[in-house]
Amino acid sequence: MLVHMTSAPTWTIAQIADEFGVTHRTVRHYEDLGLLSPERLGTRRIYHRRDRTRLGLILRGRRLGFPLEQIRTIVDLFDAPRGRRAQLEYVLGQIDERRIDLERRLKDAQEALHELGEFERRCRDDLATLEGAQAHVMGRYAARPGRVQR
Amino acid sequence: MLVHMTSAPTWTIAQIADEFGVTHRTVRHYEDLGLLSPERLGTRRIYHRRDRTRLGLILRGRRLGFPLEQIRTIVDLFDAPRGRRAQLEYVLGQIDERRIDLERRLKDAQEALHELGEFERRCRDDLATLEGAQAHVMGRYAARPGRVQR
DNA sequence: GCGTATCTTTACGTTTACGTCAACGTAAAG
DNA sequence: CTTTACGTTGACGTAAACGTAAAGATACGC
């Protein structure tokens, strides 16, 4: 190993799977769906840097909740020829559609984080009240009716 | 209907489903999972404002890609008693976990939008070049090798 | 009070995104 | 040359999130 150090680095399926925190089954599943198409050496799969880039894109799309089929159209978009004008305009249209989705998700996440912050503040207030009361009125809140949790 | 106008407004399953853009089957599925628990009048379901609030939360969680089971723990969190100190600390811990998830999603969405913007810029550049070249070197890009798309 | 529309439960089907064997090939180590 | 570790292709399983179809209950509009 490490013969000349001039050749481009490659990875096996187990290596990229490990690195990205997924199973080899997941990687192969993405290949079945046409999301990845690694080089073959005999039957073995050889992953190059561009495959890693694509896998990164795929997993981010997945974290964002996009279905894999939609993700495929996106990563394909990045690799599309874009030579002809019609193709470019098609791509630009697709970009706009994706952007709308993403902006929706961005807004959702921001709102959720905001509400979470508000909620945390209320909880901390409750906790502070509880602490203050504890010195004088021990168990003041024990009488509160409430469902049993978990 | 509309007897006194003094009573709180209520909705049927079809009404809230329509309003939120989901099917009644989806709403009932959420009930099966304990995400909603509308009042019953005989066998009929009656939805109040709090049910609408919860459904809004659920659907936002869904758009964010959270699994319904996780969503359930979140909406339950908002309704939890929070009386005792241990409960409050548990809730605060949960909030932190959710926040980490949400921040990840937020970052993912921001990065994706950024890359999408970069990509769009490149496409527009290509398009401009194509326009400019068209006057002098017609079909300059036609010789580009590239896979056939769709 | 009768038909039509809406709502109900029950139950099985579908899609997506993988997990989980089974059975076999291959390459390097001892 | 055998062991051991990976890698490969099917094929089937499964969990989540609903869809869909059937068959009966209930309310409304006239």
CSV table of C-alpha atoms in Angstrom, one decimal, chain A residues 72-96, chain B residues 119-120 122-124 126-127 130-131 141-142 144-150:
chain,number,residue,atom,x,y,z
A,72,ARG,CA,-32.0,11.6,-7.1
A,73,THR,CA,-33.4,14.3,-9.4
A,74,ILE,CA,-31.4,16.8,-7.4
A,75,VAL,CA,-28.0,15.1,-7.5
A,76,ASP,CA,-28.6,14.3,-11.1
A,77,LEU,CA,-29.2,17.9,-11.7
A,78,PHE,CA,-25.7,18.8,-10.4
A,79,ASP,CA,-24.2,16.3,-12.8
A,80,ALA,CA,-26.4,17.2,-15.8
A,81,PRO,CA,-24.7,18.3,-19.0
A,82,ARG,CA,-26.2,21.8,-19.1
A,83,GLY,CA,-25.0,22.2,-22.6
A,84,ARG,CA,-28.1,23.3,-24.4
A,85,ARG,CA,-30.1,26.2,-23.5
A,86,ALA,CA,-33.3,24.2,-22.9
A,87,GLN,CA,-31.5,22.0,-20.5
A,88,LEU,CA,-30.2,25.1,-18.6
A,89,GLU,CA,-33.6,26.6,-18.3
A,90,TYR,CA,-35.0,23.3,-17.1
A,91,VAL,CA,-32.4,23.1,-14.5
A,92,LEU,CA,-33.1,26.7,-13.4
A,93,GLY,CA,-36.7,25.8,-13.0
A,94,GLN,CA,-35.9,22.8,-10.9
A,95,ILE,CA,-33.7,24.9,-8.7
A,96,ASP,CA,-36.6,27.2,-8.0
B,119,PHE,CA,-25.3,26.4,-8.6
B,120,GLU,CA,-27.9,28.8,-10.0
B,122,ARG,CA,-23.1,29.0,-12.5
B,123,CYS,CA,-26.1,28.0,-14.6
B,124,ARG,CA,-26.9,31.7,-15.3
B,126,ASP,CA,-23.5,29.4,-18.7
B,127,LEU,CA,-26.7,30.7,-20.1
B,130,LEU,CA,-24.5,30.7,-24.5
B,131,GLU,CA,-26.4,33.8,-25.4
B,141,TYR,CA,-21.3,24.0,-26.9
B,142,ALA,CA,-23.0,21.4,-29.0
B,144,ARG,CA,-19.6,19.0,-25.4
B,145,PRO,CA,-19.7,15.3,-24.5
B,146,GLY,CA,-22.5,14.6,-22.0
B,147,ARG,CA,-25.0,12.0,-21.1
B,148,VAL,CA,-28.5,12.3,-22.4
B,149,GLN,CA,-31.0,13.5,-19.8
B,150,ARG,CA,-34.4,12.2,-19.1
